[in-house]
Coordinates of C-alpha atoms and ligand atoms in Angstrom, one line a residue:
M1 CA 11.8 71.2 77.6
K2 CA 8.2 72.3 78.2
N3 CA 7.6 73.8 81.6
I4 CA 5.8 71.1 83.6
A5 CA 4.4 72.8 86.7
S6 CA 3.5 70.9 89.9
H7 CA 0.6 71.3 92.3
I8 CA -1.5 73.6 90.1
S9 CA -5.1 74.4 90.9
L10 CA -7.4 73.2 88.1
Q11 CA -10.1 75.7 89.1
P12 CA -9.6 77.9 86.0
F13 CA -9.5 74.8 83.8
N14 CA -12.9 73.2 84.5
S15 CA -16.3 74.8 83.9
F16 CA -17.7 73.6 87.2
G17 CA -15.0 75.8 88.8
V18 CA -14.1 73.0 91.2
D19 CA -10.9 73.7 93.1
V20 CA -8.6 70.7 93.0
L21 CA -4.9 70.3 92.4
A22 CA -3.1 68.5 89.6
R23 CA 0.1 66.9 90.7
Y24 CA 1.6 68.0 87.3
F25 CA 0.1 70.4 84.7
V26 CA 1.3 71.4 81.3
S27 CA 0.0 73.2 78.2
A28 CA 0.9 71.9 74.8
G29 CA 0.6 74.1 71.7
S30 CA 2.5 72.0 69.2
L31 CA 3.0 68.4 68.2
E32 CA 6.7 68.7 69.2
D33 CA 5.6 69.9 72.7
I34 CA 3.3 66.9 73.0
Q35 CA 6.0 64.5 71.9
E36 CA 8.4 66.0 74.5
I37 CA 5.9 65.7 77.2
L38 CA 5.2 62.0 76.3
E39 CA 9.0 61.4 76.5
W40 CA 9.1 63.0 79.9
N41 CA 6.3 60.8 81.0
K42 CA 8.0 57.7 79.8
I43 CA 10.5 58.4 82.7
H44 CA 8.0 59.8 85.2
Q45 CA 5.2 57.3 84.5
Q46 CA 2.3 59.6 85.5
R47 CA -1.3 58.9 84.9
L48 CA -2.2 61.2 82.0
L49 CA -5.4 63.3 81.5
V50 CA -5.9 65.2 78.3
L51 CA -7.9 68.3 78.9
G52 CA -9.6 70.6 76.4
G53 CA -11.8 73.3 77.7
G54 CA -12.8 71.3 80.8
S55 CA -16.5 71.8 80.1
N56 CA -17.4 68.1 80.4
V57 CA -15.5 67.0 83.5
L58 CA -16.1 66.8 87.2
F59 CA -13.1 66.5 89.5
T60 CA -14.0 64.8 92.7
H61 CA -10.5 64.9 94.2
D62 CA -7.0 66.1 93.4
Y63 CA -5.6 64.6 90.2
D64 CA -2.7 62.5 91.1
G65 CA -1.0 62.5 87.7
L66 CA -0.2 64.8 84.7
V67 CA -2.9 67.0 83.2
L68 CA -2.0 67.9 79.6
Q69 CA -4.0 70.9 78.3
N70 CA -4.2 70.6 74.5
T71 CA -3.9 74.1 72.9
L72 CA -3.1 73.1 69.3
K73 CA -4.4 75.7 66.9
G74 CA -5.2 76.0 63.2
I75 CA -8.1 75.6 60.7
S76 CA -7.6 74.7 57.1
K77 CA -9.6 73.6 54.0
I78 CA -8.1 70.4 52.9
K79 CA -10.3 69.6 49.8
E80 CA -13.7 70.3 48.3
D81 CA -16.0 68.9 45.6
D82 CA -19.3 70.1 44.1
N83 CA -21.3 69.4 47.3
Y84 CA -18.9 69.4 50.2
V85 CA -16.0 71.2 51.8
Y86 CA -13.6 69.3 54.1
I87 CA -12.4 71.5 56.9
K88 CA -9.7 70.3 59.3
A89 CA -9.5 72.0 62.7
M90 CA -6.8 71.4 65.3
A91 CA -7.9 70.0 68.7
G92 CA -7.3 73.1 70.7
E93 CA -9.5 75.4 68.6
N94 CA -12.5 76.7 70.6
W95 CA -15.6 74.9 69.4
H96 CA -17.9 77.9 69.2
S97 CA -15.3 80.0 67.4
F98 CA -14.9 77.2 64.9
V99 CA -18.7 77.1 64.3
Q100 CA -18.6 80.9 63.8
Y101 CA -15.8 80.5 61.3
C102 CA -17.9 77.9 59.3
V103 CA -21.0 80.1 59.5
A104 CA -19.1 83.1 58.2
N105 CA -17.7 81.0 55.3
Q106 CA -21.2 79.5 54.5
Y107 CA -20.0 76.0 55.4
Q108 CA -23.3 74.4 56.5
G109 CA -23.9 71.6 59.0
I110 CA -22.8 72.7 62.5
E111 CA -24.8 75.9 63.0
N112 CA -27.2 74.0 65.3
L113 CA -24.2 73.2 67.5
S114 CA -23.4 76.9 68.2
L115 CA -22.4 78.0 71.7
I116 CA -21.4 74.5 73.0
P117 CA -18.5 75.2 75.2
G118 CA -15.2 73.4 74.9
N119 CA -12.7 72.6 72.1
V120 CA -12.7 70.8 68.8
G121 CA -10.7 67.9 70.1
A122 CA -13.4 66.8 72.5
S123 CA -16.2 67.0 69.9
P124 CA -15.9 63.4 68.7
M125 CA -15.3 62.1 72.3
Q126 CA -19.0 62.1 73.1
N127 CA -20.3 62.9 69.7
I128 CA -21.6 66.3 70.8
G129 CA -25.1 67.1 69.8
A130 CA -27.8 69.7 70.1
Y131 CA -31.0 70.6 68.3
G132 CA -31.2 67.6 66.1
V133 CA -27.6 67.6 64.9
E134 CA -24.7 65.5 66.1
I135 CA -21.0 65.6 65.2
K136 CA -21.4 62.2 63.5
D137 CA -23.6 63.9 60.9
V138 CA -20.7 66.0 59.6
F139 CA -17.6 64.0 60.8
D140 CA -15.1 62.9 58.1
S141 CA -12.0 61.6 60.0
L142 CA -9.6 62.5 62.8
D143 CA -6.0 62.1 63.6
A144 CA -4.9 61.0 67.1
L145 CA -1.7 60.1 68.9
H146 CA -1.6 56.6 70.4
L147 CA -0.4 57.5 73.9
P148 CA 1.5 54.3 74.7
D149 CA 3.8 54.5 71.7
G150 CA 3.4 58.0 70.3
E151 CA 2.2 56.8 66.8
M152 CA -0.2 58.9 64.8
V153 CA -3.3 57.1 63.8
S154 CA -6.2 58.2 61.5
F155 CA -9.8 57.2 62.3
T156 CA -12.6 57.0 59.8
H157 CA -16.2 57.6 60.7
A158 CA -17.0 53.9 61.1
Q159 CA -13.9 53.3 63.4
C160 CA -15.1 56.0 65.8
K161 CA -18.3 54.0 66.6
F162 CA -20.4 57.0 67.3
G163 CA -23.5 56.6 69.4
Y164 CA -25.7 58.8 71.5
R165 CA -23.1 60.9 73.5
E166 CA -20.7 58.0 72.8
S167 CA -17.7 57.1 70.8
I168 CA -15.0 54.4 70.9
F169 CA -12.8 57.0 72.7
K170 CA -15.2 56.9 75.7
Q171 CA -15.4 53.1 75.6
S172 CA -12.7 50.6 74.6
L173 CA -10.1 53.2 73.6
R174 CA -10.6 55.4 76.7
N175 CA -7.4 57.2 77.7
Q176 CA -5.6 55.5 74.8
F177 CA -5.5 58.4 72.3
L178 CA -4.9 62.1 72.2
I179 CA -6.9 63.6 69.5
I180 CA -4.8 66.0 67.4
S181 CA -7.2 67.2 64.7
V182 CA -10.7 66.6 63.4
T183 CA -11.9 66.9 59.7
Y184 CA -15.5 67.8 59.1
K185 CA -17.4 67.4 55.9
L186 CA -19.6 70.4 55.5
R187 CA -22.3 71.1 52.9
K188 CA -22.2 73.8 50.2
Q189 CA -25.9 73.3 49.5
P190 CA -27.7 73.8 52.8
K191 CA -30.0 71.2 54.3
F192 CA -31.3 72.8 57.5
T193 CA -32.6 71.1 60.6
V194 CA -35.1 73.3 62.4
S195 CA -37.7 71.0 63.8
Y196 CA -36.0 70.4 67.2
G197 CA -36.3 72.4 70.4
N198 CA -37.8 75.8 69.9
I199 CA -35.8 76.8 66.8
E200 CA -38.8 77.4 64.6
Q201 CA -40.5 79.5 67.4
A202 CA -37.3 81.5 67.9
L203 CA -36.9 82.1 64.2
E204 CA -40.5 83.4 64.1
Q205 CA -39.9 85.7 67.0
M206 CA -36.8 87.0 65.3
G207 CA -39.0 87.8 62.3
V208 CA -36.9 85.5 60.0
K209 CA -38.6 85.0 56.6
E210 CA -35.8 83.0 54.9
L211 CA -33.6 80.4 56.5
S212 CA -29.9 80.9 56.5
I213 CA -26.9 79.4 58.3
E214 CA -26.5 82.7 60.2
T215 CA -30.2 83.0 61.3
I216 CA -30.2 79.4 62.6
A217 CA -27.0 79.9 64.5
N218 CA -28.4 83.1 66.0
A219 CA -31.7 81.4 67.0
V220 CA -29.8 78.5 68.7
I221 CA -27.6 81.1 70.5
Q222 CA -30.6 83.0 71.7
I223 CA -32.4 79.8 73.0
R224 CA -29.3 78.5 74.7
Q225 CA -28.6 81.9 76.4
S226 CA -32.1 82.0 77.7
K227 CA -32.1 78.6 79.4
L228 CA -28.6 77.4 80.2
P229 CA -26.4 78.9 82.9
D230 CA -23.2 80.7 81.6
P231 CA -20.3 78.7 83.2
N232 CA -18.4 82.0 83.6
K233 CA -21.1 83.0 86.1
I234 CA -22.4 79.7 87.5
G235 CA -20.2 76.6 87.4
N236 CA -21.7 73.7 85.4
A237 CA -20.9 71.2 82.7
G238 CA -24.2 71.3 80.7
S239 CA -26.4 68.2 80.8
F240 CA -25.1 66.2 83.7
F241 CA -27.1 63.1 82.7
K242 CA -27.9 61.4 79.4
N243 CA -31.5 61.0 78.3
P244 CA -32.3 57.4 79.1
V245 CA -33.3 55.1 76.2
I246 CA -35.7 52.4 77.4
H247 CA -37.6 49.6 75.8
Q248 CA -40.9 50.5 74.2
T249 CA -42.9 48.0 76.3
F250 CA -41.4 49.4 79.5
Y251 CA -42.2 52.9 78.2
E252 CA -45.9 51.9 77.5
A253 CA -46.1 50.4 81.1
L254 CA -44.8 53.7 82.5
Q255 CA -47.3 55.6 80.4
K256 CA -50.2 53.9 82.1
L257 CA -48.8 55.1 85.5
Y258 CA -47.7 58.5 84.3
P259 CA -49.8 59.5 81.3
G260 CA -47.8 62.7 80.8
I261 CA -44.4 61.0 80.4
P262 CA -42.8 62.3 77.2
G263 CA -41.0 59.9 74.8
F264 CA -39.1 60.3 71.5
P265 CA -38.0 57.7 69.0
G266 CA -34.8 55.9 70.3
N267 CA -32.1 54.2 68.3
D268 CA -34.6 51.8 66.7
K269 CA -38.4 51.2 66.7
F270 CA -38.2 49.1 69.9
M271 CA -36.6 51.9 72.0
T272 CA -37.8 55.2 73.4
K273 CA -35.8 58.1 74.6
V274 CA -37.2 59.7 77.7
P275 CA -36.1 63.3 78.7
A276 CA -34.0 63.0 81.9
A277 CA -35.0 66.6 82.7
W278 CA -38.7 65.5 83.0
L279 CA -37.8 62.5 85.3
I280 CA -35.7 64.8 87.5
E281 CA -38.4 67.4 87.7
Q282 CA -41.0 64.8 88.6
T283 CA -38.9 63.6 91.5
G284 CA -38.8 67.1 92.9
W285 CA -35.2 68.1 92.3
K286 CA -35.7 71.0 90.0
G287 CA -34.3 74.1 91.7
Y288 CA -33.0 72.1 94.7
R289 CA -29.9 73.5 96.4
K290 CA -27.8 72.0 99.2
G291 CA -24.9 74.3 100.1
D292 CA -23.5 75.5 96.9
A293 CA -24.4 72.4 94.8
G294 CA -27.8 72.6 93.0
C295 CA -30.1 71.5 90.3
Y296 CA -30.6 74.4 87.9
P297 CA -34.1 75.9 88.2
L298 CA -34.5 76.6 84.4
Q299 CA -33.1 73.2 83.2
P300 CA -33.0 70.4 85.8
L301 CA -30.6 68.3 83.7
V302 CA -27.9 70.8 84.6
L303 CA -26.2 70.5 88.0
V304 CA -24.5 73.7 89.1
N305 CA -21.9 75.0 91.5
Y306 CA -23.1 78.2 93.0
G307 CA -19.7 79.0 94.3
K308 CA -17.8 76.8 96.7
A309 CA -19.3 73.4 96.1
T310 CA -16.7 70.6 95.8
G311 CA -16.7 67.9 93.2
T312 CA -17.8 65.5 95.9
D313 CA -20.8 67.7 96.8
I314 CA -21.9 67.7 93.1
Y315 CA -21.3 64.0 92.7
A316 CA -23.3 63.2 95.9
L317 CA -26.2 65.3 94.6
S318 CA -26.1 63.4 91.3
S319 CA -26.2 60.1 93.2
E320 CA -29.2 61.2 95.2
I321 CA -31.0 62.2 92.0
I322 CA -30.1 58.8 90.3
E323 CA -31.5 57.0 93.4
S324 CA -34.8 58.8 93.5
V325 CA -35.4 58.6 89.8
Q326 CA -34.7 54.9 90.0
E327 CA -37.0 54.5 93.0
K328 CA -39.9 56.3 91.3
F329 CA -39.6 55.2 87.7
G330 CA -37.3 52.2 87.7
I331 CA -35.0 54.0 85.3
I332 CA -31.3 54.3 86.0
L333 CA -29.9 57.7 84.9
E334 CA -26.4 57.6 83.4
R335 CA -23.9 60.5 84.0
E336 CA -22.9 62.2 80.7
V337 CA -20.1 64.2 82.4
N338 CA -16.6 62.5 82.8
I339 CA -15.9 62.0 86.5
Y340 CA -12.3 62.1 87.7
Ligands
FAD401 C1 -23.2 75.3 79.5 C2 -22.8 74.0 78.8 C3 -23.6 73.6 77.7 C4 -23.3 72.4 77.1 N1 -24.1 71.9 76.1 C5 -23.8 70.8 75.4 C6 -24.6 70.3 74.3 O1 -25.5 71.0 73.9 N2 -24.2 69.2 73.7 C7 -23.1 68.4 74.1 O2 -22.9 67.4 73.5 N3 -22.4 68.8 75.1 C8 -22.6 70.0 75.8 N4 -21.9 70.4 76.8 C9 -20.7 69.6 77.3 C10 -19.4 70.0 76.7 O3 -19.4 71.3 76.3 C11 -18.9 69.1 75.5 O4 -18.9 67.8 75.9 C12 -17.6 69.5 74.9 O5 -17.3 68.8 73.7 C13 -16.4 69.3 75.9 O6 -15.3 69.9 75.4 P1 -14.0 70.2 76.3 O7 -12.9 70.6 75.3 O8 -14.4 71.2 77.3 O9 -13.7 68.8 76.9 P2 -13.1 68.5 78.3 O10 -14.1 68.7 79.3 O11 -11.8 69.1 78.5 O12 -12.9 66.9 78.1 C14 -14.0 66.0 78.0 C15 -13.4 64.6 77.8 O13 -12.7 64.5 76.6 C16 -11.3 64.2 76.8 N5 -10.6 65.0 75.8 C17 -10.7 66.3 75.7 N6 -9.9 66.7 74.6 C18 -9.3 65.6 74.2 C19 -8.3 65.3 73.1 N7 -7.8 66.3 72.4 N8 -7.9 64.0 73.0 C20 -8.4 63.0 73.7 N9 -9.3 63.2 74.7 C21 -9.7 64.5 74.9 C22 -11.0 64.5 78.3 O14 -10.0 63.7 78.8 C23 -12.4 64.2 78.9 O15 -12.5 62.9 79.2 C24 -22.1 71.6 77.5 C25 -21.3 72.1 78.6 C26 -21.7 73.3 79.2 C27 -20.8 73.8 80.3

C-alpha cells in the first residue's frame, strides 16, 4: 500500500509558500498507486484534493482531507499526419519541460506558453494561456479518472467547454475527475503568434531576423523573467485575478469618466476585456505591502508572499482590492487562483 502520511506541511507543495498542514498527503506516480489510494479512501472517506505543481492554489487554512500529488510521468507521440503531430503527456510532467520538449522536436503551438509553472495535468483545468495562445488552441483530448467510481473517461475538445481561464473541470465537474493524461495536436507547419505583449519588441532586441519556434520561446522566457516574480524567491501564483470582461456600453460609459482605460475585444463584439492590472494600479494597490502580503510592484495582477504571510493575509488583501476596484469602477474582479 502507498505510504499515506499524516499532518504534512504543504509549504513545499504550493508556489505561494503558505505553511498549512494536510491531514493526509500522498504522492502517486502510477495508475495502480492512484487506484490503491482511491480504494483506501473508500474506507476513510476523506475530502480529496488533487495537486499538481501547486502554482494556482491558495491555502487559507489546514486541509482537512487527503491531498494527492499527481506525479505520473511520460511523453509519447501517438499519431501524426501531414499537418499535425499528436503528443500525449502524462499529468505529472512539468509543463515548461514539456514545452521545451516540443520546441526541441519542432512541434509548434505551445512555445508562447513557455515558463508557465505547474504540470501538464492542470493545463486544461483553467485553459492556461499567455501571449495570445491558450491550451484550447492545441488541445486534442484528455483521459481522466472519475473519482466516485474509478472509471477512466475520455474528453473531447467540445466536452471540456473551454473558456477564458475556464473549463468544465472548474465548473460543473469540479472535484469530480483526476486528469491522467492530455493529448495535444501540434503543428508541423508553423503558424506563429507574435502580436501579443512585447514579443515583437523582444525579438527585435534579440536581433532575430527569422521567426522560429525556439526564438519565440526564448523571447517569451525573457519577457516573463523580466516582469514576473520567480516563485522560488517570492511566493506567488501568477495572475491572482482574471481580466474582467464587461459589456461594451458599460465600457464606453467608463471611457467617458476615465479616457485612458484600456480595452480589448472580449468573447464577442458586445464585450470588452479590461486589464485587471490597470484597474488595480488605478486604485493605488501597485507595490502595496502589508506585513508579508503584497501587490507586486512590477505586475499588480500578481499578489505575493514576501515570506511569512498566511493564506488568510493574502486572501484578505485580495478582498480589499476587489472592494476598492468595485467602488471606483463598478467592476467586480474575479479570483483566478483556486482557494482552499
Ligand atoms: C509565476 C507564475 C506565472 C504564471 N503564469 C501563468 C500564465 O501565464 N497563464 C496561466 O494560465 N497561468 C499562469 N500561472 C498559473 C499556473 O501556473 C497554472 O494555472 C498552472 O496550470 C497550474 O498548474 P499546477 O500543476 O501548479 O496546478 P495546481 O496549482 O496544483 O492545481 C490547480 C488546480 O487544478 C487542479 N488539478 C491539478 N492537477 C490536476 C489533475 N491532474 N486532475 C484534476 N485536477 C487537477 C487542482 O486541484 C487545483 O484546483 C502562473 C503561476 C505562477 C506562479
